[in-house]
PDB file of C-alpha atoms in Angstrom:
ATOM      1  CA  MET L   1       3.298 -57.271  -2.580  1.00  0.00           C
ATOM      2  CA  ARG L   2       2.338 -54.757  -5.218  1.00  0.00           C
ATOM      3  CA  GLU L   3      -1.244 -53.700  -5.734  1.00  0.00           C
ATOM      4  CA  PRO L   4      -2.625 -54.399  -9.240  1.00  0.00           C
ATOM      5  CA  GLY L   5      -3.069 -51.411 -11.499  1.00  0.00           C
ATOM      6  CA  MET L   6      -6.180 -50.513 -13.447  1.00  0.00           C
ATOM      7  CA  ALA L   7      -5.437 -53.034 -16.200  1.00  0.00           C
ATOM      8  CA  GLY L   8      -4.799 -55.765 -13.640  1.00  0.00           C
ATOM      9  CA  ARG L   9      -8.091 -55.103 -11.867  1.00  0.00           C
ATOM     10  CA  PHE L  10      -9.953 -55.059 -15.182  1.00  0.00           C
ATOM     11  CA  THR L  11      -8.540 -58.427 -16.282  1.00  0.00           C
ATOM     12  CA  GLU L  12      -9.163 -59.977 -12.841  1.00  0.00           C
ATOM     13  CA  GLU L  13     -12.824 -59.101 -13.349  1.00  0.00           C
ATOM     14  CA  ILE L  14     -13.001 -61.193 -16.548  1.00  0.00           C
ATOM     15  CA  ASP L  15     -13.788 -64.798 -15.715  1.00  0.00           C
ATOM     16  CA  GLY L  16     -15.551 -67.483 -17.747  1.00  0.00           C
ATOM     17  CA  GLU L  17     -18.980 -66.154 -16.864  1.00  0.00           C
ATOM     18  CA  GLY L  18     -17.942 -62.555 -17.545  1.00  0.00           C
ATOM     19  CA  VAL L  19     -16.523 -63.436 -20.953  1.00  0.00           C
ATOM     20  CA  ALA L  20     -19.711 -65.269 -21.895  1.00  0.00           C
ATOM     21  CA  TRP L  21     -21.855 -62.298 -20.855  1.00  0.00           C
ATOM     22  CA  ALA L  22     -19.560 -59.856 -22.676  1.00  0.00           C
ATOM     23  CA  ALA L  23     -19.872 -61.946 -25.843  1.00  0.00           C
ATOM     24  CA  ALA L  24     -23.646 -62.173 -25.393  1.00  0.00           C
ATOM     25  CA  GLY L  25     -23.890 -58.395 -24.953  1.00  0.00           C
ATOM     26  CA  PHE L  26     -21.755 -57.821 -28.047  1.00  0.00           C
ATOM     27  CA  VAL L  27     -23.838 -60.198 -30.180  1.00  0.00           C
ATOM     28  CA  ALA L  28     -27.136 -58.800 -28.834  1.00  0.00           C
ATOM     29  CA  SER L  29     -26.007 -55.248 -29.675  1.00  0.00           C
ATOM     30  CA  LEU L  30     -25.204 -56.264 -33.233  1.00  0.00           C
ATOM     31  CA  LEU L  31     -28.481 -58.154 -33.600  1.00  0.00           C
ATOM     32  CA  ILE L  32     -30.502 -55.164 -32.412  1.00  0.00           C
ATOM     33  CA  GLY L  33     -28.794 -53.008 -35.029  1.00  0.00           C
ATOM     34  CA  VAL L  34     -29.258 -55.530 -37.838  1.00  0.00           C
ATOM     35  CA  VAL L  35     -32.903 -56.269 -36.979  1.00  0.00           C
ATOM     36  CA  ILE L  36     -33.952 -52.641 -36.446  1.00  0.00           C
ATOM     37  CA  GLU L  37     -32.005 -51.152 -39.372  1.00  0.00           C
ATOM     38  CA  PRO L  38     -34.712 -51.775 -42.015  1.00  0.00           C
ATOM     39  CA  PHE L  39     -37.282 -50.125 -39.738  1.00  0.00           C
ATOM     40  CA  ARG L  40     -35.201 -47.177 -38.521  1.00  0.00           C
ATOM     41  CA  GLY L  41     -37.511 -44.713 -40.278  1.00  0.00           C
ATOM     42  CA  THR L  42     -40.624 -46.042 -38.533  1.00  0.00           C
ATOM     43  CA  VAL L  43     -39.330 -47.163 -35.141  1.00  0.00           C
ATOM     44  CA  GLY L  44     -38.539 -44.367 -32.732  1.00  0.00           C
ATOM     45  CA  LEU L  45     -34.845 -44.285 -31.909  1.00  0.00           C
ATOM     46  CA  GLU L  46     -35.677 -43.709 -28.247  1.00  0.00           C
ATOM     47  CA  ASN L  47     -37.280 -47.173 -28.202  1.00  0.00           C
ATOM     48  CA  VAL L  48     -34.200 -48.704 -29.779  1.00  0.00           C
ATOM     49  CA  THR L  49     -31.998 -46.938 -27.233  1.00  0.00           C
ATOM     50  CA  LEU L  50     -34.020 -48.545 -24.447  1.00  0.00           C
ATOM     51  CA  GLY L  51     -33.412 -51.942 -26.050  1.00  0.00           C
ATOM     52  CA  TYR L  52     -29.677 -51.303 -26.080  1.00  0.00           C
ATOM     53  CA  LEU L  53     -29.815 -50.105 -22.465  1.00  0.00           C
ATOM     54  CA  LEU L  54     -31.609 -53.279 -21.434  1.00  0.00           C
ATOM     55  CA  VAL L  55     -28.845 -55.385 -22.967  1.00  0.00           C
ATOM     56  CA  VAL L  56     -26.138 -53.327 -21.279  1.00  0.00           C
ATOM     57  CA  VAL L  57     -27.777 -53.313 -17.847  1.00  0.00           C
ATOM     58  CA  VAL L  58     -28.448 -57.067 -17.852  1.00  0.00           C
ATOM     59  CA  THR L  59     -24.935 -57.818 -19.102  1.00  0.00           C
ATOM     60  CA  ALA L  60     -23.374 -55.599 -16.450  1.00  0.00           C
ATOM     61  CA  ALA L  61     -25.551 -56.860 -13.629  1.00  0.00           C
ATOM     62  CA  VAL L  62     -24.903 -60.520 -14.332  1.00  0.00           C
ATOM     63  CA  GLY L  63     -21.544 -60.536 -16.098  1.00  0.00           C
ATOM     64  CA  GLY L  64     -19.741 -57.880 -14.053  1.00  0.00           C
ATOM     65  CA  ARG L  65     -17.846 -54.702 -14.747  1.00  0.00           C
ATOM     66  CA  ALA L  66     -15.750 -55.839 -17.703  1.00  0.00           C
ATOM     67  CA  ALA L  67     -18.700 -57.491 -19.439  1.00  0.00           C
ATOM     68  CA  GLY L  68     -20.799 -54.373 -18.872  1.00  0.00           C
ATOM     69  CA  LEU L  69     -18.131 -52.067 -20.255  1.00  0.00           C
ATOM     70  CA  ILE L  70     -17.650 -54.226 -23.342  1.00  0.00           C
ATOM     71  CA  SER L  71     -21.406 -54.409 -23.822  1.00  0.00           C
ATOM     72  CA  ALA L  72     -21.771 -50.628 -23.373  1.00  0.00           C
ATOM     73  CA  LEU L  73     -19.066 -49.944 -25.939  1.00  0.00           C
ATOM     74  CA  SER L  74     -20.517 -52.405 -28.455  1.00  0.00           C
ATOM     75  CA  ALA L  75     -24.039 -51.007 -27.935  1.00  0.00           C
ATOM     76  CA  ALA L  76     -22.843 -47.436 -28.500  1.00  0.00           C
ATOM     77  CA  LEU L  77     -20.871 -48.416 -31.608  1.00  0.00           C
ATOM     78  CA  SER L  78     -23.720 -50.539 -32.981  1.00  0.00           C
ATOM     79  CA  TYR L  79     -26.207 -47.723 -32.431  1.00  0.00           C
ATOM     80  CA  ASP L  80     -23.828 -45.310 -34.148  1.00  0.00           C
ATOM     81  CA  PHE L  81     -23.081 -47.640 -37.074  1.00  0.00           C
ATOM     82  CA  PHE L  82     -26.639 -48.771 -37.863  1.00  0.00           C
ATOM     83  CA  LEU L  83     -28.896 -45.951 -36.721  1.00  0.00           C
ATOM     84  CA  THR L  84     -27.164 -42.564 -36.991  1.00  0.00           C
ATOM     85  CA  THR L  85     -26.381 -40.597 -40.120  1.00  0.00           C
ATOM     86  CA  PRO L  86     -24.252 -41.138 -42.081  1.00  0.00           C
ATOM     87  CA  TYR L  87     -25.276 -44.792 -41.918  1.00  0.00           C
ATOM     88  CA  HIS L  88     -22.695 -47.610 -41.869  1.00  0.00           C
ATOM     89  CA  SER L  89     -19.915 -45.423 -40.560  1.00  0.00           C
ATOM     90  CA  LEU L  90     -18.723 -44.429 -37.123  1.00  0.00           C
ATOM     91  CA  ARG L  91     -19.166 -40.730 -37.882  1.00  0.00           C
ATOM     92  CA  ILE L  92     -22.106 -38.813 -36.450  1.00  0.00           C
ATOM     93  CA  ASP L  93     -23.330 -35.597 -38.043  1.00  0.00           C
ATOM     94  CA  SER L  94     -25.849 -34.549 -35.382  1.00  0.00           C
ATOM     95  CA  VAL L  95     -25.063 -33.171 -31.938  1.00  0.00           C
ATOM     96  CA  ALA L  96     -28.222 -34.801 -30.582  1.00  0.00           C
ATOM     97  CA  GLN L  97     -27.006 -38.225 -31.752  1.00  0.00           C
ATOM     98  CA  VAL L  98     -23.553 -37.629 -30.248  1.00  0.00           C
ATOM     99  CA  ILE L  99     -25.270 -36.930 -26.933  1.00  0.00           C
ATOM    100  CA  THR L 100     -27.401 -40.074 -27.275  1.00  0.00           C
ATOM    101  CA  VAL L 101     -24.364 -42.270 -27.964  1.00  0.00           C
ATOM    102  CA  ALA L 102     -22.446 -40.667 -25.076  1.00  0.00           C
ATOM    103  CA  LEU L 103     -25.378 -41.174 -22.699  1.00  0.00           C
ATOM    104  CA  LEU L 104     -25.775 -44.784 -23.815  1.00  0.00           C
ATOM    105  CA  PHE L 105     -22.116 -45.458 -23.081  1.00  0.00           C
ATOM    106  CA  SER L 106     -22.195 -43.515 -19.799  1.00  0.00           C
ATOM    107  CA  THR L 107     -25.226 -45.439 -18.590  1.00  0.00           C
ATOM    108  CA  GLY L 108     -23.375 -48.626 -19.401  1.00  0.00           C
ATOM    109  CA  ILE L 109     -20.451 -47.513 -17.258  1.00  0.00           C
ATOM    110  CA  VAL L 110     -22.766 -46.803 -14.315  1.00  0.00           C
ATOM    111  CA  ALA L 111     -24.533 -50.153 -14.752  1.00  0.00           C
ATOM    112  CA  SER L 112     -21.149 -51.878 -14.896  1.00  0.00           C
ATOM    113  CA  LEU L 113     -20.137 -50.367 -11.585  1.00  0.00           C
ATOM    114  CA  ALA L 114     -23.408 -51.557 -10.052  1.00  0.00           C
ATOM    115  CA  GLY L 115     -22.798 -55.054 -11.444  1.00  0.00           C
ATOM    116  CA  ARG L 116     -19.332 -55.035  -9.942  1.00  0.00           C
ATOM    117  CA  ALA L 117     -20.741 -54.088  -6.536  1.00  0.00           C
ATOM    118  CA  ARG L 118     -23.270 -56.923  -6.725  1.00  0.00           C
ATOM    119  CA  ARG L 119     -20.578 -59.473  -7.539  1.00  0.00           C
ATOM    120  CA  ARG L 120     -18.406 -58.227  -4.683  1.00  0.00           C
ATOM    121  CA  ARG L 121     -21.332 -58.575  -2.274  1.00  0.00           C
ATOM    122  CA  ASN L 122     -21.861 -62.146  -3.461  1.00  0.00           C
ATOM    123  CA  VAL L 123     -18.191 -62.989  -2.903  1.00  0.00           C
ATOM    124  CA  ALA L 124     -18.298 -61.435   0.562  1.00  0.00           C
ATOM    125  CA  ALA L 125     -21.475 -63.362   1.421  1.00  0.00           C
ATOM    126  CA  ASP L 126     -19.904 -66.648   0.215  1.00  0.00           C
ATOM    127  CA  THR L 127     -16.790 -65.952   2.288  1.00  0.00           C
ATOM    128  CA  GLN L 128     -18.845 -65.210   5.387  1.00  0.00           C
ATOM    129  CA  ALA L 129     -20.942 -68.349   4.861  1.00  0.00           C
ATOM    130  CA  GLY L 130     -17.744 -70.403   4.658  1.00  0.00           C
ATOM    131  CA  ILE L 131     -16.446 -68.873   7.892  1.00  0.00           C
ATOM    132  CA  ILE L 132     -19.752 -69.614   9.641  1.00  0.00           C
ATOM    133  CA  ARG L 133     -19.632 -73.255   8.449  1.00  0.00           C
ATOM    134  CA  LEU L 134     -16.067 -73.566   9.713  1.00  0.00           C
ATOM    135  CA  LEU L 135     -16.987 -72.082  13.101  1.00  0.00           C
ATOM    136  CA  ASN L 136     -20.005 -74.375  13.289  1.00  0.00           C
ATOM    137  CA  THR L 137     -17.797 -77.402  12.611  1.00  0.00           C
ATOM    138  CA  ILE L 138     -15.278 -76.305  15.240  1.00  0.00           C
ATOM    139  CA  THR L 139     -17.916 -75.646  17.908  1.00  0.00           C
ATOM    140  CA  SER L 140     -19.702 -78.928  17.132  1.00  0.00           C
ATOM    141  CA  ALA L 141     -16.415 -80.807  17.452  1.00  0.00           C
ATOM    142  CA  ALA L 142     -15.607 -79.008  20.724  1.00  0.00           C
ATOM    143  CA  ALA L 143     -19.072 -79.709  22.137  1.00  0.00           C
ATOM    144  CA  THR L 144     -18.838 -83.430  21.403  1.00  0.00           C
ATOM    145  CA  GLY L 145     -15.220 -83.684  22.531  1.00  0.00           C
ATOM    146  CA  GLU L 146     -13.880 -84.682  19.116  1.00  0.00           C
ATOM    147  CA  GLU L 147     -10.492 -83.600  17.930  1.00  0.00           C
TER     148      GLU L 147
END
């Protein structure tokens, strides 16, 4: 049997819950941009970046790796589109803003990997709990003489 490649592992990670969290992260990223855009001159961009990071980290932690990556990409693009000059384009004319967008996306990748690890631990714990229940059933049946 052949081992799945990178694309296969990425699509295996997308389940119903992951898709919902990816969509929620995408929508939340857009909403942050739309809501903050009129106040971008008065609200510190570092505060907005923390809002985007919160969305990405929660999405990755609960939705898994694929949801986190999609959320990280949408947060970085939304931040770029709504809050960096020139506005309403995907171009950035400041090195500092390029670094901010890159760090936002990179943090999303790290959070996605942590979310993936959490989901794997949950699957392993569920598997072990099932094995323990099965062993308990077998030993109970053996102790009572049932077949």
